[in-house]
mmCIF file of C-alpha atoms in Angstrom:
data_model
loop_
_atom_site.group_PDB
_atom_site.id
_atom_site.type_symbol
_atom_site.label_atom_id
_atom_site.label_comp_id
_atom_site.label_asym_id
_atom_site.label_seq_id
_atom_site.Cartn_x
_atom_site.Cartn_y
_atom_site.Cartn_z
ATOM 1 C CA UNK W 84 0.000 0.000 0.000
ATOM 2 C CA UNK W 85 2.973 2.419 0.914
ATOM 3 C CA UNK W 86 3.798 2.262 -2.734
ATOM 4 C CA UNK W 87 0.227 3.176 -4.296
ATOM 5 C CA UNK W 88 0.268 5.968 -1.496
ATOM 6 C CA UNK W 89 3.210 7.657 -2.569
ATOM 7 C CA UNK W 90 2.653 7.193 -6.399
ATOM 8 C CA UNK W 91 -1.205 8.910 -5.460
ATOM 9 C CA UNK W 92 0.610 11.350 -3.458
ATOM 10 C CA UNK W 93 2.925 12.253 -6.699
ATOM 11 C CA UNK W 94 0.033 12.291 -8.658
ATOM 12 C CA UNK W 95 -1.784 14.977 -6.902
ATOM 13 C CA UNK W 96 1.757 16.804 -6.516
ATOM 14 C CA UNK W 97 2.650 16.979 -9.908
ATOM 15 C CA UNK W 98 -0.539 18.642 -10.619
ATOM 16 C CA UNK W 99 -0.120 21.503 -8.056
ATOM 17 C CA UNK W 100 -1.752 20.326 -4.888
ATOM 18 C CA UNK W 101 -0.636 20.514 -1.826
ATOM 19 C CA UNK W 102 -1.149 16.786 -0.314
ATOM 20 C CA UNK W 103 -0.851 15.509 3.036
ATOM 21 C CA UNK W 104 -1.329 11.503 4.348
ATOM 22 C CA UNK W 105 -2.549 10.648 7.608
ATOM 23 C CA UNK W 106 -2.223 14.312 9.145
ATOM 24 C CA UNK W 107 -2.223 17.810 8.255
ATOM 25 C CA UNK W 108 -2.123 19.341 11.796
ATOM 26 C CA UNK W 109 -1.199 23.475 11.101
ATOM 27 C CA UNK W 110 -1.676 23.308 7.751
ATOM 28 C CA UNK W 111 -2.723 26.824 6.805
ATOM 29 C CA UNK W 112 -2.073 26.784 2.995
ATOM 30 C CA UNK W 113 -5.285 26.163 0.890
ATOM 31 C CA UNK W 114 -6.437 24.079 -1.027
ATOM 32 C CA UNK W 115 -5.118 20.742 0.450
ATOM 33 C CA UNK W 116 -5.738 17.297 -0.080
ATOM 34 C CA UNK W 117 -5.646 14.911 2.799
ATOM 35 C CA UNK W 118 -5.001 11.590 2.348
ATOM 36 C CA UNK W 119 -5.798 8.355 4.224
ATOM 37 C CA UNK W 120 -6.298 4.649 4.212
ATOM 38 C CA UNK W 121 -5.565 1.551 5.918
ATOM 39 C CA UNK W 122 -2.364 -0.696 5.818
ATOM 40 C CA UNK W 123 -3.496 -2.510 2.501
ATOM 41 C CA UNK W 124 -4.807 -5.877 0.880
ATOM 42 C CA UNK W 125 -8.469 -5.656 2.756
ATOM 43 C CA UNK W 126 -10.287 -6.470 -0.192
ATOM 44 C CA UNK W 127 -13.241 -4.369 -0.647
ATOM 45 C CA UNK W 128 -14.436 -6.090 -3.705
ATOM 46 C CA UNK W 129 -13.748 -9.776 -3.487
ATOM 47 C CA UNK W 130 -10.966 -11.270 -6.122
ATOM 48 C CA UNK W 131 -11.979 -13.652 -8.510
ATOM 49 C CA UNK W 132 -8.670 -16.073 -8.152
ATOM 50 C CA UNK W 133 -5.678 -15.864 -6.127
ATOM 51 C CA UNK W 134 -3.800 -13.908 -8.452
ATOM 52 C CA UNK W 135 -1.671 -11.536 -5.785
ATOM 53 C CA UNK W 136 -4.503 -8.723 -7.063
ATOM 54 C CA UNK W 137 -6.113 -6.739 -3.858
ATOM 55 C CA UNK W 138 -8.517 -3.762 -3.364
ATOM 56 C CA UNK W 139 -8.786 -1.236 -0.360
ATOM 57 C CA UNK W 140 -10.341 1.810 0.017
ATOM 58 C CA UNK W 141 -8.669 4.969 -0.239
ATOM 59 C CA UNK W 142 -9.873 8.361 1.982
ATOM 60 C CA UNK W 143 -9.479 11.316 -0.074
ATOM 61 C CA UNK W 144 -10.536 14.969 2.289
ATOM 62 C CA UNK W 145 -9.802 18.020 0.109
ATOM 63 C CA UNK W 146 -9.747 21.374 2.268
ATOM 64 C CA UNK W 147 -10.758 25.022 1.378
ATOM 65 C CA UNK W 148 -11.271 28.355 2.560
ATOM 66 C CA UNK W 149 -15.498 28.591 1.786
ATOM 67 C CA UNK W 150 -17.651 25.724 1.353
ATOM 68 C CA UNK W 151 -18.157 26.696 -2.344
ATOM 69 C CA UNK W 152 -14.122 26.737 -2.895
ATOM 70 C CA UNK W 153 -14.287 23.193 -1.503
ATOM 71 C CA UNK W 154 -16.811 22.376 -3.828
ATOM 72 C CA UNK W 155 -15.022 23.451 -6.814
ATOM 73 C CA UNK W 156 -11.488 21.955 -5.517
ATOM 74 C CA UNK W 157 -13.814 18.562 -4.930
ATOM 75 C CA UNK W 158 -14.794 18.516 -8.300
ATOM 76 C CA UNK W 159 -11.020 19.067 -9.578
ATOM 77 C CA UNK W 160 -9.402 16.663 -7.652
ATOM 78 C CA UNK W 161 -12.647 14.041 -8.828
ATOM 79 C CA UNK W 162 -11.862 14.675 -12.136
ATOM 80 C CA UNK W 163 -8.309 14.115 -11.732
ATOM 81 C CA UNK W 164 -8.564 10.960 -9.980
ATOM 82 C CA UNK W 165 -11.645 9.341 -10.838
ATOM 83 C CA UNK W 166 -9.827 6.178 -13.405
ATOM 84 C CA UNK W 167 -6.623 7.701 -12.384
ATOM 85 C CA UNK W 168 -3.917 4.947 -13.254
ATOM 86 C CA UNK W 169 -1.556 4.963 -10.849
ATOM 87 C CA UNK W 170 2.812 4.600 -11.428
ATOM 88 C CA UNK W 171 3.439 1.674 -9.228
ATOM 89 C CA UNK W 172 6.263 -0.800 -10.252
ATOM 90 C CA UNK W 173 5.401 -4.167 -11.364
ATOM 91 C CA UNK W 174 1.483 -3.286 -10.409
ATOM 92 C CA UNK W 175 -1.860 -2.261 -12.529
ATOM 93 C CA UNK W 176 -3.270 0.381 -10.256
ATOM 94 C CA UNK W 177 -6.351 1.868 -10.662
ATOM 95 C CA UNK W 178 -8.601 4.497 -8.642
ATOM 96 C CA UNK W 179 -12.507 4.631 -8.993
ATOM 97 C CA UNK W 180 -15.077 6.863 -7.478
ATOM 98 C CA UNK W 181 -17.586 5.119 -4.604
ATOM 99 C CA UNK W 182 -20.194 7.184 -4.829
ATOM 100 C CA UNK W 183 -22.226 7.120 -1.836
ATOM 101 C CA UNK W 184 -19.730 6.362 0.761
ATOM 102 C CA UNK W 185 -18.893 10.718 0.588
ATOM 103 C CA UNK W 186 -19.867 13.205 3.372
ATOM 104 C CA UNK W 187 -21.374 16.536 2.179
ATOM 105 C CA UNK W 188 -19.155 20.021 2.904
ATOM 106 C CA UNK W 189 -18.869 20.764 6.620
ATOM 107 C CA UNK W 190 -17.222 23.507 8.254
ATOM 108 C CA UNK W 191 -13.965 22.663 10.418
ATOM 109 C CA UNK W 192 -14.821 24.572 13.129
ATOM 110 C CA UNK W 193 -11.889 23.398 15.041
ATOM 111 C CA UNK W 194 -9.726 25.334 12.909
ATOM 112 C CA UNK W 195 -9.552 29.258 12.429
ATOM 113 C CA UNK W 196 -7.614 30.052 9.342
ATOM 114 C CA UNK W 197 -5.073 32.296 10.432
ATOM 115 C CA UNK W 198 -5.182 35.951 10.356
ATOM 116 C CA UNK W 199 -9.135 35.366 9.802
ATOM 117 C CA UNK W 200 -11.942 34.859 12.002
ATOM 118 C CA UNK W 201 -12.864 32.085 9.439
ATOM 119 C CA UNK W 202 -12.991 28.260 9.087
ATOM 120 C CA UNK W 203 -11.763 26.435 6.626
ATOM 121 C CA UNK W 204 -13.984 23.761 5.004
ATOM 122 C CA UNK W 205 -13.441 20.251 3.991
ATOM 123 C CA UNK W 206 -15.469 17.613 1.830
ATOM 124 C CA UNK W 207 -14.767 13.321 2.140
ATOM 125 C CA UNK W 208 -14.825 10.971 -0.440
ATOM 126 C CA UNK W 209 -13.963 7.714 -0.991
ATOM 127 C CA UNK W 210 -12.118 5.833 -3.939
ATOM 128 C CA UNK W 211 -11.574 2.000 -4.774
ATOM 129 C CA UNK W 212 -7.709 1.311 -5.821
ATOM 130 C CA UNK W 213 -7.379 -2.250 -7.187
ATOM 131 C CA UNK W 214 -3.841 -3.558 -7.788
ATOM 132 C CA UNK W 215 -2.970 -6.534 -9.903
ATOM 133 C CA UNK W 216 0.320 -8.164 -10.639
ATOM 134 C CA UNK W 217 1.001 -7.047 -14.577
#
């Protein structure tokens, strides 16, 4: 999984976001992307033979200044990865949507952006990475 994390994390890098796993405690720069997942091979969708191919589920939290920014960052960082092959040697990597398994917008209210009496704003979604042996 550490592999397919860091090729999703160059992914998102190498098309200007600012991307975090795990944690983004004091992050202040927005948009982000926050990435998360478990340790790998928990095999949301059940293989159909024993071929070393897996699936997990892959948290993706993208984080704005305004719930309407987050929308719009949401959308980008959907269209980026939704089919999004990933560069991961000796492995077939793909990302897919889950619809349904999102959260709406909600305010972090946790968090005051800095040098604002304002909140950023962050919006869940979830993505299926299967990986196959090529």
């Amino acid at each position: 999984m550490r592999a397919h994390i860091k090729a999703l994390m160059a992914a998102l890098a190498a098309e200007g976001w600012s991307v975090h796993y795990g944690d983004a405690t004091g992050v202040q720069s927005f948009p982000y992307v926050l990435l998360w997942s478990t340790v790998g091979d928990d095999d949301v969708e059940v293989p159909m033979a024993d071929d070393g191919g897996w699936s997990d589920l892959i948290g993706v939290t993208v984080v704005d200044t305004t719930p309407l920014n987050t929308v719009g960052s949401a959308q980008k960082v959907r269209d980026m990865l939704d089919g999004l092959l990933l560069t991961v040697p000796d492995r077939h990597a793909i990302l897919h949507l889950r619809k349904g398994l999102g959260q709406s917008v909600q305010v972090d209210r946790d968090v005051t952006i800095t040098g604002t009496n304002t909140h950023p704003c962050y919006v869940v979604e979830r993505y299926l990475l299967t990986s196959q042996p090529i």
